[in-house]
Tab-separated table of C-alpha atoms in Angstrom:
chain	number	residue	atom	x	y	z
A	6	MET	CA	142.558	98.803	219.879
A	7	GLN	CA	139.825	98.711	217.245
A	8	LYS	CA	139.138	95.630	215.107
A	9	GLN	CA	137.268	95.384	211.832
A	10	TYR	CA	136.133	92.151	210.212
A	11	LEU	CA	135.910	92.256	206.398
A	12	ASN	CA	134.282	89.665	204.141
A	13	PRO	CA	133.301	87.074	206.755
A	14	MET	CA	132.859	83.533	205.462
A	15	LYS	CA	130.124	82.509	207.896
A	16	GLU	CA	129.632	79.039	206.428
A	17	TRP	CA	133.338	78.317	207.039
A	18	ARG	CA	133.459	80.210	210.352
A	19	TYR	CA	136.302	82.606	209.555
A	20	THR	CA	136.868	86.113	208.223
A	21	ASN	CA	138.900	86.757	205.070
A	22	THR	CA	140.449	89.933	206.448
A	23	VAL	CA	140.753	91.364	209.938
A	24	THR	CA	142.219	94.777	210.717
A	25	ALA	CA	143.521	95.954	214.066
A	26	SER	CA	144.102	99.667	214.641
A	27	ALA	CA	146.015	101.287	217.484
A	28	ASN	CA	148.363	104.226	217.946
A	29	GLY	CA	147.701	105.600	214.470
A	30	MET	CA	148.587	102.371	212.655
A	31	LYS	CA	146.390	99.663	211.133
A	32	THR	CA	147.586	96.097	210.707
A	33	ILE	CA	145.729	94.065	208.087
A	34	HIS	CA	145.671	90.262	208.257
A	35	VAL	CA	144.468	88.538	205.075
A	36	SER	CA	143.514	84.883	205.526
A	37	GLY	CA	144.988	82.293	203.209
A	38	GLN	CA	143.732	82.767	199.670
A	39	ILE	CA	143.671	80.011	197.082
A	40	GLY	CA	143.281	80.416	193.356
A	41	GLN	CA	141.869	78.695	190.317
A	42	GLY	CA	143.966	77.158	187.564
A	43	ASP	CA	145.884	74.074	186.620
A	44	SER	CA	149.364	75.044	187.782
A	45	HIS	CA	151.111	76.487	190.815
A	46	GLN	CA	151.739	79.701	188.899
A	47	THR	CA	148.175	80.287	187.723
A	48	GLN	CA	146.760	79.474	191.148
A	49	ALA	CA	149.282	81.785	192.834
A	50	GLU	CA	148.475	84.612	190.393
A	51	ASP	CA	144.771	84.223	191.195
A	52	ALA	CA	145.488	84.095	194.939
A	53	PHE	CA	147.532	87.315	194.699
A	54	LYS	CA	144.627	88.992	192.850
A	55	LYS	CA	142.295	87.955	195.675
A	56	ILE	CA	144.759	89.294	198.239
A	57	ALA	CA	144.884	92.607	196.332
A	58	ALA	CA	141.080	92.837	196.515
A	59	GLU	CA	141.072	92.118	200.257
A	60	LEU	CA	143.798	94.714	200.825
A	61	ALA	CA	141.855	97.301	198.822
A	62	ALA	CA	138.764	96.659	200.957
A	63	ALA	CA	140.905	97.416	204.015
A	64	GLY	CA	142.466	100.557	202.507
A	65	ALA	CA	145.826	99.092	201.507
A	66	THR	CA	147.766	97.868	198.471
A	67	HIS	CA	150.414	95.230	197.815
A	68	GLU	CA	153.020	97.920	198.559
A	69	ASP	CA	151.876	97.864	202.200
A	70	VAL	CA	152.468	94.112	202.626
A	71	VAL	CA	155.205	93.304	205.134
A	72	LYS	CA	154.791	89.512	205.449
A	73	LEU	CA	153.648	86.598	203.287
A	74	ASN	CA	153.106	82.965	204.226
A	75	VAL	CA	152.940	80.659	201.213
A	76	TYR	CA	151.835	77.024	201.434
A	77	ILE	CA	152.730	74.878	198.416
A	78	VAL	CA	151.407	71.384	197.678
A	79	ASN	CA	153.839	69.026	195.911
A	80	LEU	CA	156.785	71.298	196.613
A	81	SER	CA	159.313	71.090	193.797
A	82	GLN	CA	161.648	73.386	191.899
A	83	ASP	CA	158.975	73.891	189.214
A	84	ALA	CA	156.388	74.808	191.856
A	85	ILE	CA	158.779	77.272	193.493
A	86	VAL	CA	159.595	78.903	190.156
A	87	GLY	CA	155.904	79.176	189.258
A	88	VAL	CA	154.963	80.803	192.557
A	89	ALA	CA	157.986	83.118	192.344
A	90	ARG	CA	156.906	84.238	188.858
A	91	ALA	CA	153.417	84.988	190.146
A	92	LYS	CA	154.847	86.870	193.130
A	93	GLY	CA	157.059	88.877	190.770
A	94	LYS	CA	153.942	90.312	189.102
A	95	PHE	CA	152.898	91.911	192.413
A	96	PHE	CA	156.165	92.809	194.149
A	97	THR	CA	159.248	94.513	192.706
A	98	ALA	CA	162.710	93.120	193.308
A	99	GLU	CA	163.399	96.078	195.622
A	100	ASP	CA	160.129	95.913	197.575
A	101	GLN	CA	159.961	92.378	198.951
A	102	PRO	CA	157.947	91.489	202.040
A	103	ALA	CA	159.322	89.007	204.532
A	104	SER	CA	158.197	85.578	203.356
A	105	THR	CA	157.875	82.027	204.598
A	106	TRP	CA	157.264	79.258	202.047
A	107	VAL	CA	156.211	75.850	203.345
A	108	GLY	CA	155.700	72.572	201.499
A	109	VAL	CA	152.483	70.821	202.538
A	110	THR	CA	150.758	67.567	201.614
A	111	GLY	CA	147.383	69.190	200.976
A	112	LEU	CA	145.073	72.150	201.480
A	113	VAL	CA	141.426	72.384	202.527
A	114	ALA	CA	140.085	72.718	198.962
A	115	PRO	CA	140.494	69.735	196.618
A	116	GLY	CA	142.840	70.615	193.767
A	117	ALA	CA	144.349	73.614	195.543
A	118	LEU	CA	148.100	73.779	194.992
A	119	VAL	CA	148.920	77.115	196.652
A	120	GLU	CA	147.540	79.115	199.579
A	121	ILE	CA	148.881	82.575	200.429
A	122	GLU	CA	148.393	84.703	203.564
A	123	ALA	CA	149.411	88.356	203.846
A	124	VAL	CA	149.987	90.944	206.559
A	125	ALA	CA	150.070	94.638	205.694
A	126	ILE	CA	150.501	97.815	207.749
A	127	VAL	CA	149.133	101.285	206.941
A	128	GLU	CA	148.454	104.494	208.812
A	129	ALA	CA	145.030	104.373	210.465
């Protein structure tokens, strides 16, 4: 198996994206991305844009995503609707990755309301 480390964040001691290739397939793991903005929706939209950039660097698109993990601070119906609206700008109703959404009390960055991780698979 071959691994590739993309966009390392040395000061934080992690890598934004790691790929693992074997048997003609490449799995892409995008670390949790947070966004800027004053609402769950705007932060989620920004996080999805960052995920798209990480996927592109690894040779993939949002269409290759098979799994999302979404962490939401102050989980409420409004927060869920906002994140769902942001997600709807990147994924069609017919092309939905498996998803886990978790309510949390806080994230590593002050003011962060949403953090999103993604896993994608492409041919190597």
